[in-house]
Every structure is written in C-alpha cells, then in structure tokens.
Coordinates of C-alpha atoms and ligand atoms in Angstrom, one line a residue:
X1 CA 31.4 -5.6 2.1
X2 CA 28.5 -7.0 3.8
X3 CA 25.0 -5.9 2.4
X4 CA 22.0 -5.2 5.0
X5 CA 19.4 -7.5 4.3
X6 CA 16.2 -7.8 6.0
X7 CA 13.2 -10.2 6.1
X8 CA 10.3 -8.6 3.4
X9 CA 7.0 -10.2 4.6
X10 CA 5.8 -9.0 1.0
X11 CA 7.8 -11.4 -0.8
X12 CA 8.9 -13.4 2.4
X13 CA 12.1 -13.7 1.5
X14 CA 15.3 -11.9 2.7
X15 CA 16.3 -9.2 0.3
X16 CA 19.4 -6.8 0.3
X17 CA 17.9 -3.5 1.5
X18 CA 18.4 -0.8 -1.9
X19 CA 17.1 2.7 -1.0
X20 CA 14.6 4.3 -3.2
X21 CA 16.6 7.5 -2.6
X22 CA 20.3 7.2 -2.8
X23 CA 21.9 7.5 0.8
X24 CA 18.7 7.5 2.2
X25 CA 15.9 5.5 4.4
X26 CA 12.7 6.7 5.1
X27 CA 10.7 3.8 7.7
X28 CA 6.8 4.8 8.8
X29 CA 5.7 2.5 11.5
X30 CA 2.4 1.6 12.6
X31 CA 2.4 3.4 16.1
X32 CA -0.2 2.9 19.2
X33 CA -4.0 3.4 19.2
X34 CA -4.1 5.5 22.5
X35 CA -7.0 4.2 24.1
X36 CA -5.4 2.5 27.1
X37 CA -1.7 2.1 28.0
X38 CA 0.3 -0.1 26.1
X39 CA 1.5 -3.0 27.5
X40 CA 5.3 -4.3 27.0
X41 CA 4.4 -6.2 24.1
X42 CA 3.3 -2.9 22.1
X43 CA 6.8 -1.7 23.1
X44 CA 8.3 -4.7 21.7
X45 CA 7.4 -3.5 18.2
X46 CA 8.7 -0.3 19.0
X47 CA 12.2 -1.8 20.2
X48 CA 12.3 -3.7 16.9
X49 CA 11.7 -0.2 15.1
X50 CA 14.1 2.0 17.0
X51 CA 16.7 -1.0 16.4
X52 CA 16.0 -1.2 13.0
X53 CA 16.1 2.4 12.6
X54 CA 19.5 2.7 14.6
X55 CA 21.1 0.2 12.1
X56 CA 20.2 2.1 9.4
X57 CA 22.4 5.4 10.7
X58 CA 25.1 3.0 11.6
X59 CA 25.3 2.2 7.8
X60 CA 24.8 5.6 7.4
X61 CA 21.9 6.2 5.6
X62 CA 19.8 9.7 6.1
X63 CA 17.2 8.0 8.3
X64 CA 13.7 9.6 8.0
X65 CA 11.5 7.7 10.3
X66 CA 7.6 8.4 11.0
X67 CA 5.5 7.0 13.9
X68 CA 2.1 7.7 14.2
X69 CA -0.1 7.9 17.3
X70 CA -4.3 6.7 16.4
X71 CA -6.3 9.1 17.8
X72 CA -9.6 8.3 15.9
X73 CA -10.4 5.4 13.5
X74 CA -9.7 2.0 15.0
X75 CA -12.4 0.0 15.2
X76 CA -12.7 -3.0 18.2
X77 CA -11.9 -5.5 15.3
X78 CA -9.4 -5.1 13.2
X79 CA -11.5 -6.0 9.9
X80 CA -13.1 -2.5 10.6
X81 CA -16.1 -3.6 12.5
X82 CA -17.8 -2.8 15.8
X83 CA -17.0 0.3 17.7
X84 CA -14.1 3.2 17.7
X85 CA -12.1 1.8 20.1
X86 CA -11.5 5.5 21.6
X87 CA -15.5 6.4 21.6
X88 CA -16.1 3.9 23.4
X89 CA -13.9 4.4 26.6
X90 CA -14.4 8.2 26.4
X91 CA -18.6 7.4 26.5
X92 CA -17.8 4.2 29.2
X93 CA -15.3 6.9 31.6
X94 CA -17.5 10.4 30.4
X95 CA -14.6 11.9 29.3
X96 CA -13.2 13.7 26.4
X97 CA -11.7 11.5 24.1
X98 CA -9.1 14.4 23.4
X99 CA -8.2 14.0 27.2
X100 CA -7.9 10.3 27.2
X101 CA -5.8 10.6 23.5
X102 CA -3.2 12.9 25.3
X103 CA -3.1 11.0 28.6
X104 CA -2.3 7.7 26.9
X105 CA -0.3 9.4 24.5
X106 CA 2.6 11.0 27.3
X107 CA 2.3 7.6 28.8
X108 CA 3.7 5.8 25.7
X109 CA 6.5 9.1 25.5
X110 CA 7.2 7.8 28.8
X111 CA 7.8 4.5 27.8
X112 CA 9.5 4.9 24.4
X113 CA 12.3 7.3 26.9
X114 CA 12.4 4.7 29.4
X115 CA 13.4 1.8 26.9
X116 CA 16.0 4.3 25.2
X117 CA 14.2 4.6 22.0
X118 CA 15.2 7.1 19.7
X119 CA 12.8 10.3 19.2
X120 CA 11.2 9.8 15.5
X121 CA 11.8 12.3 12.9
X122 CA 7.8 12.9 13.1
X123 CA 5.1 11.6 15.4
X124 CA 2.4 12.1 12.9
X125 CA -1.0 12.8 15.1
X126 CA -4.0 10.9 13.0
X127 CA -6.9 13.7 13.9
X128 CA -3.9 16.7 12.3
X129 CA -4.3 14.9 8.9
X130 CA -8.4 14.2 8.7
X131 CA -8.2 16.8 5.7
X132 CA -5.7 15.1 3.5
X133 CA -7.2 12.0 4.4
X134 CA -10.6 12.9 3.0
X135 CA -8.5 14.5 -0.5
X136 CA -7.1 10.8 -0.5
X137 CA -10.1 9.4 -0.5
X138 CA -11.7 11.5 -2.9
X139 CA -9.0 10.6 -5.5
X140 CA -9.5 6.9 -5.5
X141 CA -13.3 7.1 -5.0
X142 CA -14.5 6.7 -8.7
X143 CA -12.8 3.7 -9.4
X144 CA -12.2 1.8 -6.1
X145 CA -15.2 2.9 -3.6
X146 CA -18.5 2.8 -3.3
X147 CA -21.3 4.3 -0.9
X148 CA -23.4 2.4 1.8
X149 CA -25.3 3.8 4.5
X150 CA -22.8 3.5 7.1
X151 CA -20.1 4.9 4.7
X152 CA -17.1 4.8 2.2
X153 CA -16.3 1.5 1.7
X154 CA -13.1 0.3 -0.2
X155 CA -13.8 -2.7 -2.9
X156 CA -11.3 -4.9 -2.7
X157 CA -11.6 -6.7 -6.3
X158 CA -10.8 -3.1 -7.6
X159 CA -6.9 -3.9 -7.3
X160 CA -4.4 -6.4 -8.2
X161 CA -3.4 -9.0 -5.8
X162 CA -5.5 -8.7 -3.0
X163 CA -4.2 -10.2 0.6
X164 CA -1.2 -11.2 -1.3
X165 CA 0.7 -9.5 2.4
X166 CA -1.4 -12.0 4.7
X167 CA -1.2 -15.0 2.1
X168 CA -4.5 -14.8 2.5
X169 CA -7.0 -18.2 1.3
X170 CA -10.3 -16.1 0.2
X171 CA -12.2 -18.2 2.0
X172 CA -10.4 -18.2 5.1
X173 CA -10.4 -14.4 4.9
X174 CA -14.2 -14.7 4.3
X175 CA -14.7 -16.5 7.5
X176 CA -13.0 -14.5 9.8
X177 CA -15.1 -10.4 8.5
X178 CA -18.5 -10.1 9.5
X179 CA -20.8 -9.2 6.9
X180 CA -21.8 -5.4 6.2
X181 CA -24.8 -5.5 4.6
X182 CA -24.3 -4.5 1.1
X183 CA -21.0 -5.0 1.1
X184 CA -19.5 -6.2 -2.6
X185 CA -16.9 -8.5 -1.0
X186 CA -16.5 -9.9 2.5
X187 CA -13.3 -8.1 2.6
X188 CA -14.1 -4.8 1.8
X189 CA -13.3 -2.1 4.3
X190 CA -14.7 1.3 5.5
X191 CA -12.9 4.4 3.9
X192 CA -14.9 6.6 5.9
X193 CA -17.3 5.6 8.7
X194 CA -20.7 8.0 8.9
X195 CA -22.1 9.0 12.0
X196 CA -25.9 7.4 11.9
X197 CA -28.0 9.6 11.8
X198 CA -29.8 10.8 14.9
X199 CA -26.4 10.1 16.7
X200 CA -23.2 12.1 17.6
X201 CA -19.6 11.3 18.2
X202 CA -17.2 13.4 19.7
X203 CA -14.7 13.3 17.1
X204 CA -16.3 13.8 13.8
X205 CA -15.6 16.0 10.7
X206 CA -17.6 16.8 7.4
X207 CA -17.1 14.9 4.3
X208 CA -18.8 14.4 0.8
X209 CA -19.9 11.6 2.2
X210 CA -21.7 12.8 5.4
X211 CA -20.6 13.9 9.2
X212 CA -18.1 11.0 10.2
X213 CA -14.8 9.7 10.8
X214 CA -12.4 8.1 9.0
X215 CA -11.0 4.5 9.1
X216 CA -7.9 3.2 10.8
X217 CA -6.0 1.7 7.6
X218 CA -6.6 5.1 5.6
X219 CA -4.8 7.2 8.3
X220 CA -1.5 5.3 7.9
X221 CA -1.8 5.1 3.7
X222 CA -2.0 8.8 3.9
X223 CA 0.5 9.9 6.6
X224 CA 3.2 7.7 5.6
X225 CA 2.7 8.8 1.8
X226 CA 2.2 12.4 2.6
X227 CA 5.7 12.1 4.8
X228 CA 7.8 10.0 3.3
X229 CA 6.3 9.8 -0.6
X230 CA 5.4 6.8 -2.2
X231 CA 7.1 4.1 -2.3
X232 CA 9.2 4.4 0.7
X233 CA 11.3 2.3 1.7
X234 CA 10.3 0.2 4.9
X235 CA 7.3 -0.1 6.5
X236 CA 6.9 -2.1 10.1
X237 CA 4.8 -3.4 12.6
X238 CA 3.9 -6.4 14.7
X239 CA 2.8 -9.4 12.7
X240 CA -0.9 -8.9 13.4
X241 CA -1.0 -6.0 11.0
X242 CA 0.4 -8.5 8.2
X243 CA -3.3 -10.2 8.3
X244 CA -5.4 -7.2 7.7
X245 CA -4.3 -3.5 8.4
X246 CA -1.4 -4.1 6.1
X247 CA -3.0 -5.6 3.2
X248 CA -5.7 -2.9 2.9
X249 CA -3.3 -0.5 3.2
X250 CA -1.3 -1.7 0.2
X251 CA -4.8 -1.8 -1.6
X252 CA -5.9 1.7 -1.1
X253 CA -2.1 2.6 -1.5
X254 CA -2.3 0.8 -5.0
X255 CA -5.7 2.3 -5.9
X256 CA -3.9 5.9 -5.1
X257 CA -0.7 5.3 -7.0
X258 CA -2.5 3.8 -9.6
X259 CA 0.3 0.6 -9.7
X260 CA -0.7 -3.1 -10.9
X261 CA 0.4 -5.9 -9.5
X262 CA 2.5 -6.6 -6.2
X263 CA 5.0 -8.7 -8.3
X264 CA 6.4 -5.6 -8.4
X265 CA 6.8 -4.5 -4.5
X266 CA 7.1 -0.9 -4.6
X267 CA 3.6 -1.0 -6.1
X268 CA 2.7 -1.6 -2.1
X269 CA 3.7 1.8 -1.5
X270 CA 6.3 0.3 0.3
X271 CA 9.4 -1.4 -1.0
X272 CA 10.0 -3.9 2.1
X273 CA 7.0 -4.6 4.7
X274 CA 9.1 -6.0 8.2
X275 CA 7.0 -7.4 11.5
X276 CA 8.4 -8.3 14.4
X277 CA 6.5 -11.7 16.0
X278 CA 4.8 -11.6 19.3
X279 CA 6.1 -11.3 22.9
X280 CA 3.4 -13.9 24.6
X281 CA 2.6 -15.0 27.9
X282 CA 2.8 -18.4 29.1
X283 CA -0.9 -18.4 28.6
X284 CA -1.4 -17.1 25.2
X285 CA -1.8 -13.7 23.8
X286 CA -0.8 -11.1 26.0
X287 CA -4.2 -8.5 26.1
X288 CA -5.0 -5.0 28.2
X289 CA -8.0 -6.6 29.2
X290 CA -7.1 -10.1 30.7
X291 CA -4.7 -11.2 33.7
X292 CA -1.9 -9.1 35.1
X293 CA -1.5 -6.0 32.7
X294 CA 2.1 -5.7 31.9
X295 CA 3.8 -2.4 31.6
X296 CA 7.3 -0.9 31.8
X297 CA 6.3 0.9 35.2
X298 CA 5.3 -2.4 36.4
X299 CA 8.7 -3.8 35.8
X300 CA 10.1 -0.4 37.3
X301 CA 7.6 -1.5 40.3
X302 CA 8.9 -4.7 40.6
X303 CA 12.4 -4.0 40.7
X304 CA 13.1 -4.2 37.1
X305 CA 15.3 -1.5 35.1
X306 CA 13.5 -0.8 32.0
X307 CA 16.6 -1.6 30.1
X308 CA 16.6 -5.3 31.2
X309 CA 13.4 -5.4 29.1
X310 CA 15.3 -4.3 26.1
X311 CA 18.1 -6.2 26.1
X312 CA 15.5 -9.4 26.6
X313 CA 13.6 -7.7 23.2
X314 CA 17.0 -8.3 21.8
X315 CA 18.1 -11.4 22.9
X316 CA 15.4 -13.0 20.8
X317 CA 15.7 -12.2 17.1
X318 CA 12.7 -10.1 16.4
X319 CA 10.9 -12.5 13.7
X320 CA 10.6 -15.3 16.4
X321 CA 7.7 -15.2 19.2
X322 CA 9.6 -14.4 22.6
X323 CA 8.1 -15.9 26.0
X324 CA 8.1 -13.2 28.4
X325 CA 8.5 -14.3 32.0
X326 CA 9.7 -12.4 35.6
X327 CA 12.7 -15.2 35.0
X328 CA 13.9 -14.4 31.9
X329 CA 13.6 -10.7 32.5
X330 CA 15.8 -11.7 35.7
X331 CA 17.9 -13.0 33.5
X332 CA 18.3 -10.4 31.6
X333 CA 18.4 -8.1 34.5
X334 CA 21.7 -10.0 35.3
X335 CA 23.4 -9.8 32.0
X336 CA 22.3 -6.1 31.9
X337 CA 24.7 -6.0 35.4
X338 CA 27.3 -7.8 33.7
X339 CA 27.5 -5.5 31.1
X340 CA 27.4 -2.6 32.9
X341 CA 29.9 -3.5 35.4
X342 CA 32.7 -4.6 32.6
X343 CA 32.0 -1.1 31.5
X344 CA 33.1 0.5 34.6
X345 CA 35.7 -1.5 35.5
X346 CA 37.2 -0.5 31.9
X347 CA 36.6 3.3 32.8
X348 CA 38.5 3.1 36.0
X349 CA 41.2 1.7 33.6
X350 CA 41.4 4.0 31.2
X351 CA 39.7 7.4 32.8
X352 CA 40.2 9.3 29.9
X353 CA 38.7 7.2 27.2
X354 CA 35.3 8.8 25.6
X355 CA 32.3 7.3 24.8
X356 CA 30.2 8.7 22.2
X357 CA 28.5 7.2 19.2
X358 CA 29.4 5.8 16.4
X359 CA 29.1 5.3 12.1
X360 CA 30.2 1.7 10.5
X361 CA 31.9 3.7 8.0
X362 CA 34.5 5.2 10.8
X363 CA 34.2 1.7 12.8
X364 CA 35.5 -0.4 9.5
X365 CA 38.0 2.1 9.0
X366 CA 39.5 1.9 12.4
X367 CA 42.1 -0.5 13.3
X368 CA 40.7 -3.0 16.1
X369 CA 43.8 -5.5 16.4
X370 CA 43.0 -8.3 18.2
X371 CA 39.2 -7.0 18.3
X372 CA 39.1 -6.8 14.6
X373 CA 37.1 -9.8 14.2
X374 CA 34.7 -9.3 16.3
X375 CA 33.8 -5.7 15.0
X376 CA 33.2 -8.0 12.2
X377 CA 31.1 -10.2 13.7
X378 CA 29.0 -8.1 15.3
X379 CA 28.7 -6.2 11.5
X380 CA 28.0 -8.9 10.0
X381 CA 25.0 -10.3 12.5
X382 CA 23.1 -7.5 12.2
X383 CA 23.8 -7.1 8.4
X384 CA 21.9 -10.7 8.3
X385 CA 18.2 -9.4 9.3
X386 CA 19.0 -7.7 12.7
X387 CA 20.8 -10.3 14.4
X388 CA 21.0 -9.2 18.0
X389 CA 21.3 -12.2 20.0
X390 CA 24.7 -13.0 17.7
X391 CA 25.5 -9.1 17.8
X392 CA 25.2 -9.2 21.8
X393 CA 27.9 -12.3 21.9
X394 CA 30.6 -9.8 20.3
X395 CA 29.6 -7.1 22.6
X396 CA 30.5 -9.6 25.6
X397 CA 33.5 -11.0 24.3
X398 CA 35.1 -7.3 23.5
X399 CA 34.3 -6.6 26.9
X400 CA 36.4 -10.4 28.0
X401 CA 38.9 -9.9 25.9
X402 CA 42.4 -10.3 27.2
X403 CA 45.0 -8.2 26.8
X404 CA 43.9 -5.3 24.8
X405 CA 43.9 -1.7 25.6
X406 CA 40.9 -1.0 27.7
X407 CA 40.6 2.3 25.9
X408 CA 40.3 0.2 22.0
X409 CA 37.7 -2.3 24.3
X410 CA 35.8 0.9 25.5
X411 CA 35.6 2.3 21.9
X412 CA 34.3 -1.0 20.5
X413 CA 31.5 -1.2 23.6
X414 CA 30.7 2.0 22.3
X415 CA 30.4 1.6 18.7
X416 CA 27.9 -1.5 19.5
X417 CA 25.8 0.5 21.6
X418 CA 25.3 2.9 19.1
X419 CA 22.9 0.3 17.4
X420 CA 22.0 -1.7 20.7
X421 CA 21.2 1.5 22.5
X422 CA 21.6 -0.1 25.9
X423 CA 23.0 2.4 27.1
X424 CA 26.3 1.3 28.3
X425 CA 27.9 5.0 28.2
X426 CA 25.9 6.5 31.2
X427 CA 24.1 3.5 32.8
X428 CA 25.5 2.6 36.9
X429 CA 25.5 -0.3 39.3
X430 CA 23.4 2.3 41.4
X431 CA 20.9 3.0 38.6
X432 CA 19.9 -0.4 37.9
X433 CA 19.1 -1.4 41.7
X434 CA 15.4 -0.1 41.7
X435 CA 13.7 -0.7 45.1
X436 CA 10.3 -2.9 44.6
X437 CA 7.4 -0.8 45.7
X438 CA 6.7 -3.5 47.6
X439 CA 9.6 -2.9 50.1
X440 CA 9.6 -1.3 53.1
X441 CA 12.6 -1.4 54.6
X442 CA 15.0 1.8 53.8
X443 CA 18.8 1.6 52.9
X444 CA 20.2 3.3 55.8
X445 CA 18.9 0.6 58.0
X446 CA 20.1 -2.2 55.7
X447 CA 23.5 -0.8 55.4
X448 CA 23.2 0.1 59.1
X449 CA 22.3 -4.3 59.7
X450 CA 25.0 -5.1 56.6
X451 CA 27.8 -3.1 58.8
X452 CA 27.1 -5.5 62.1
X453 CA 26.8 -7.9 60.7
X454 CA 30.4 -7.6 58.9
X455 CA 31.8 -6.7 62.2
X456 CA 30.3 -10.3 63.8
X457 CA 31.6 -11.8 60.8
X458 CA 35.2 -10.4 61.6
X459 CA 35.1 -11.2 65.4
X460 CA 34.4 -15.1 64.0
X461 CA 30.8 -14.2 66.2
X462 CA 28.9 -16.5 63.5
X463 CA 26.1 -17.0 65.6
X464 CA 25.2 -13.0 65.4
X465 CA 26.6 -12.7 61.3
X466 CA 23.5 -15.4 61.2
X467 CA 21.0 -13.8 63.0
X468 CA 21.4 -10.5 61.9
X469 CA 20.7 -12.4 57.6
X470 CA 17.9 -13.8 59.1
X471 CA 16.5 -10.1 60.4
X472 CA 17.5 -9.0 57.0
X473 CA 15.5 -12.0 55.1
X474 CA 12.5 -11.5 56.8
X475 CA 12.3 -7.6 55.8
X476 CA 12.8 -9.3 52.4
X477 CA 16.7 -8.6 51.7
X478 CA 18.9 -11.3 50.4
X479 CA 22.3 -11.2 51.4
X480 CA 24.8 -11.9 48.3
X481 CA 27.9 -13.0 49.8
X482 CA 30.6 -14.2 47.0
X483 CA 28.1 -12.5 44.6
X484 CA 30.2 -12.9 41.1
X485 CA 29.4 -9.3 41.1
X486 CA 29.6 -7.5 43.5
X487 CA 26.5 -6.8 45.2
X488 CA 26.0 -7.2 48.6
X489 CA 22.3 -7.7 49.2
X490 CA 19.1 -7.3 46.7
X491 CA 15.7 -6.9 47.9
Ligands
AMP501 P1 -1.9 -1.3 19.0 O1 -1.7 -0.2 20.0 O2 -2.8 -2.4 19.5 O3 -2.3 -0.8 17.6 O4 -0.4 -2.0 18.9 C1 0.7 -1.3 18.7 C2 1.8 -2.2 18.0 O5 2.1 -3.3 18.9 C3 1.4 -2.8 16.7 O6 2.5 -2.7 15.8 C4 1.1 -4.2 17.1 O7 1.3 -5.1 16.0 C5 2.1 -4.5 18.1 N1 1.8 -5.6 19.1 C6 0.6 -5.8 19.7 N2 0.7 -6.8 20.6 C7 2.0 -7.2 20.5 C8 2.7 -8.3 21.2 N3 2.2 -9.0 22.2 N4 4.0 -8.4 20.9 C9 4.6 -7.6 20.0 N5 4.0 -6.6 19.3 C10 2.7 -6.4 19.6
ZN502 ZN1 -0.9 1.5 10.6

C-alpha cells in the first residue's frame, strides 16, 4: 500500500500525509489579490492546488478545500508596508474598488475554468469576513498586540518559534522590513491598519481600534480557521508566501490557539504547509508590471489551448522553478495533440467504451492485465509528492500499449485523468486548433487552396502544388505534409 506523502515546508521534509479527521482533507489556499489580472504564473499555484486537491479524492478522502479571493488588505509589500494594493488602483483609475474587486475576480473564474480547475468547496470573499476578523483580533490582543498610531500591530516575540516557516536569520529578516516607528520588533506586522486621520478610504469598517482595515495575513488566519477549524490539514501557496505571509500567519494562528512551539506542526494551525516554486521568465521574475504580461487569453490569442499550459504546469514537478517559454508551451501543445489523438483513435476502436472518473480504491481493485503495472506506476508517482512528470510517462505508455483491449486502455486513460484533469474525455483535434488573432486568412479559403493544391499534387503538376504552399505561407499557413499526426496545415 503506497502512503501519500508530500513535501511539508514546516519541517522540510517529506512526511506521510495523516488526516486530522479520519477520511477526510480539508486544504485552504492562499488565493489572488484582485487588483489586476493574474498572470499564468498566479495560475501555476492554482494548478498545483487543484492537482493536489484532485489526488486527494482519488485516494478518496472527503476533500474540503477553501480558496480565498483579497479584496482588501494587501499592502504593495508583502511585510505589510506602503499602500493597499486595491486603493491604490481604484484612486489611480477613479473607480470603485468593489468594481475593480469583481472585474478581476470573474477574470480569474475565467481562468481557473479555462485550465480545468476544479470549483473549491468555498471561495471565501475577504471583505464577507471583516467581522470575525476583528473578534479574532480582539482575542489575541492582550497578550500578543499592541497599539500605534497607524494601528494593531502583532509582536512577534509574543510566540514561539518565530520565522521558523521561512528559516528566517533575524537579521536577514531585519534587513529586508522597513521600520514602523514604534514598532517593538522589525518584524512585527499590522493586525489592523487605521485610516489617518483627516483621510478616507473606500473600504473601511469600525473597530476598537479606530475606522480602518484590516491586514492581508489576518484574513487568511481567520477564514481558513473559521472554515476548516484549526489545525487543518494542508495549507498551500507559492513559495513567496513561505518568507512572510506564511510565517505571520502561523504566529497570529499560534497566539489564537494558544499552542507553544512549532516542534509540534499542528501548532501552525496547519499540519503540512506545501508551495509550489516559481514559473519564471528567461529574465527573472515574471511581474504584472514589467515586459509582455502573460495570461491564459494571451496564450488563447496566440494559438495556444489553455490546456497545453497545464499539462507544461505538470510536466515540471511543482517544487522545482519551471522556465516558461512560447517553445516549451509548443511543446507541450504537441504532446497535448498526441494525447488527444491516441484517445480518439481508441474511441473509434471501441465506440462503446465510457469515460467517466475515477477512485484509486475501484482502480487498485480492477484487474489491468498487461496494464497492471503501469496503474501502479502512475499510483505510485504521485503517492511520492505529486509526481506528474513520472505519472504523465504511464499515461503515454497505456495509450502505446500493444495489444490490449482498447476499451481496458480507455478506462486506464481515464482513471489518470481523473487526477491530471487534462481533459482527455471531451477534448478534440478541432478544439485544440485555436486561430491566432493575428491571422487573417479564414478556413474556407485555406481548405479551398489545400484542395488545389492536392489536385496539382495528383496530376504530378508540382510546379502549381509549389506555388499554391507558397500563397499559403505568405498568408502565414504552414503546410504539414507527413505530419506524424495528422494535420494538414497550422497557422
Ligand atoms: P497574488 O495574487 O500575487 O497574491 O498571487 C497569487 C498566488 O500566485 C500566490 O500563491 C503566489 O505565491 C503565487 N505566485 C505568484 N507569482 C508566481 C509565479 N511566478 N509562479 C508561481 N506562483 C506564483
Ligand atoms: Zn493567504
């Protein structure tokens, strides 16, 4: 029986995963601040969530998973300095911030359907929970906080094992946060920011500690404890969060609980703490701000099915930085084909065969024959912390496999995509041929050119088969003749 185990950033070791509640996982991830839209990195952590949360109904568990959306409370710097990073576009595009929340908000629903993530069992809105927020912060308030003029703030010596998450040297920690006069230690973070006075924002509530809002880390300590209870089991997010977001909210989570020390990790609130690594440009960080702004409509735009951006989010395991490039998403592209193809070409074989999804339980009780050991395989590589890029090698070789029923290769494909989710069961040749925006010429008229130029081809008339590719190339469509698959031009 092979145990799940997963990569705890808490202890950083890999660690079976033991529900808190038997047959159970509950997962809160750390979900978008909707000031702008998120670019395909931010989906990358999202693809790593839905994946892990997909493995954990294919072992069955009772998932509970949480996403939140940021509506209010993250600052320009993650150390909870500078401004409200949703005040500030509302004031620089005179809009209402409620607007701009919702607007971004559907675009990242868009996004999360397009990559074939799974809906969450909650989307928990920050601005619906401001009042439990502020009852949270009123319980630890005595003995962790204390009052400045611009707020709450959250002493950090006040609990065990501070920035044990991020490793953290104190004096490399010290470096990086900007002083607050005031402030006990460098590290400390706003609870609750007040509004100066004199000044008005357009999302503020009354507290016992003046007209304000409250601060990003304290949203996700109280949503994920007020949905899921303390301690949970799995909490995620891209590595950034590991540095600071994280850590203070395992302090304020310790200060509420009133736990000890983190030797202990459910005294984090959380049991296990995952992060997926970075997807990076050639030239560093991928930003909103900087360079071409990469997101899943651009790909659409350029040709690229959504889905050949997941399946390149899983060809990487999700702890190691991935390189994203218009190549490698070609690539990807290309497998995606491959995949789809071997799927149809099976259906044709075996018309009546379903396709629906599947449990491990039901999978390891089925007898696969010759596929046996790959099932196993493929078990086995996502058992040892998410494995997709081993898990995608069964996938292929169920669909080469010689001599076996196509209808026992088609209920393998299947049982895999239930945790890939690439959508094998409904995906097309057809759908996966987006048109660029970029192009111009329509299909009619490149069939229309394809069909004379076949008809040159059979009366041996090369001279015309040529000159008819080359009217074709320069409206910017590739003939593919021999293509290993099948297709007959791209654009
Ligand atoms: P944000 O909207 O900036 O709060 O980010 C949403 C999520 O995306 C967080 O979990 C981040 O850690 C994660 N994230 C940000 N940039 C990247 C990236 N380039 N690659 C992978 N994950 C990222
Ligand atoms: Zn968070």
């Amino acid at each position: 029986m092979t145990e799940l185990t997963l990569f705890n950033s808490l202890t950083r070791q890999l660690e079976p995963f033991r529900p808190v509640h038997a047959g159970e996982a509950r997962v809160y991830s750390c979900g978008p601040t909707v000031y702008n839209y998120p670019h395909i990195g931010n989906m990358r952590a999202y693809v790593f969530a839905d994946l892990l949360g997909r493995t954990l109904s294919w072992r069955g568990y009772k998932l509970t998973h949480v996403i939140n959306i940021t509506d209010v409370g993250h600052l320009t710097d993650d150390a909870d300095q500078g401004e409200d990073k949703m005040e500030r576009i509302a004031a620089r595009r005179a809009q209402s911030i409620w607007d701009i929340a919702r607007h971004y908000t559907e675009a990242y629903w868009t996004d999360i359907q397009a990559l074939n993530i799974r809906q969450p069992t909650h989307w928990s809105i920050a601005t619906d929970y401001i009042d439990a927020m502020i009852d949270f912060a009123r319980s630890i308030e005595e003995r962790h906080c204390y009052r400045l003029e611009s707020g709450l703030y959250f002493d950090v010596s006040t609990v065990a094992d501070y920035g044990r998450l991020a490793r953290a040297q104190t004096d490399e920690g010290e470096g990086r946060i900007e002083a607050v006069a005031g402030k006990r230690n460098a590290a400390d973070f706003a609870i609750w920011r007040t509004t100066p006075a004199g000044e008005r924002r357009q999302m503020e509530w009354d507290s016992p500690w003046g007209r304000g809002a409250p601060g990003w880390h304290l949203e996700c300590s109280v949503m994920s404890g007020k949905l899921l209870g303390f301690p949970f089991d799995i909490h995620t997010g891209g590595i950034d969060h590991r540095e600071i977001h994280h850590p203070n909210e395992i302090a304020q989570n310790q200060a509420f609980c009133g736990c000890g020390s983190l030797s202990e990790a459910a005294n984090s609130g959380a049991r296990m703490w995952l992060h997926n690594n970075f997807l990076v440009e050639r030239g560093g960080k991928m930003s909103k701000s900087s360079g071409e702004f990469l997101r899943v409509p651009l790909l659409v735009e350029r040709g690229y099915h959504p889905l050949a951006y997941r399946l390149l989010c899983l060809q990487a395991h999700y702890r190691s930085e991935l390189e994203f490039s218009w190549d490698a998403l070609g690539a990807a592209l290309t497998r995606l084909k491959r995949l789809v193809m071997s799927v149809a070409a099976l259906r044709e074989r075996a018309p009546d065969a379903g396709w629906r999804g599947w449990m491990r339980a039901e999978a390891l009780a089925q007898d696969w024959g010759k596929l046996q050991p790959l099932v196993e395989r493929f078990d086995a590589a996502l058992a040892d912390d998410l494995g997709t890029p081993i898990a995608l090698t069964a996938l292929e070789d169920v669909l080469a496999a010689k001599k076996v029923d196509p209808a026992l290769k088609l209920a393998a494909a299947a049982a895999m995509d239930s945790v890939l989710g690439l959508n094998l069961g409904s995906l097309t040749r057809g759908d996966l041929r987006l048109r660029p925006a970029s192009a111009t010429i329509a299909e009619a008229e490149i069939d229309a050119l394809l069909d004379r130029r076949r008809q040159a081809r059979t009366a041996k008339d090369f001279a015309t088969s040529d000159t008819l590719r080359d009217e074709l190339a320069a409206s910017g469509v590739e003939v593919m003749d021999g293509d290993p698959l099948g297709w007959e031009w791209r654009l």
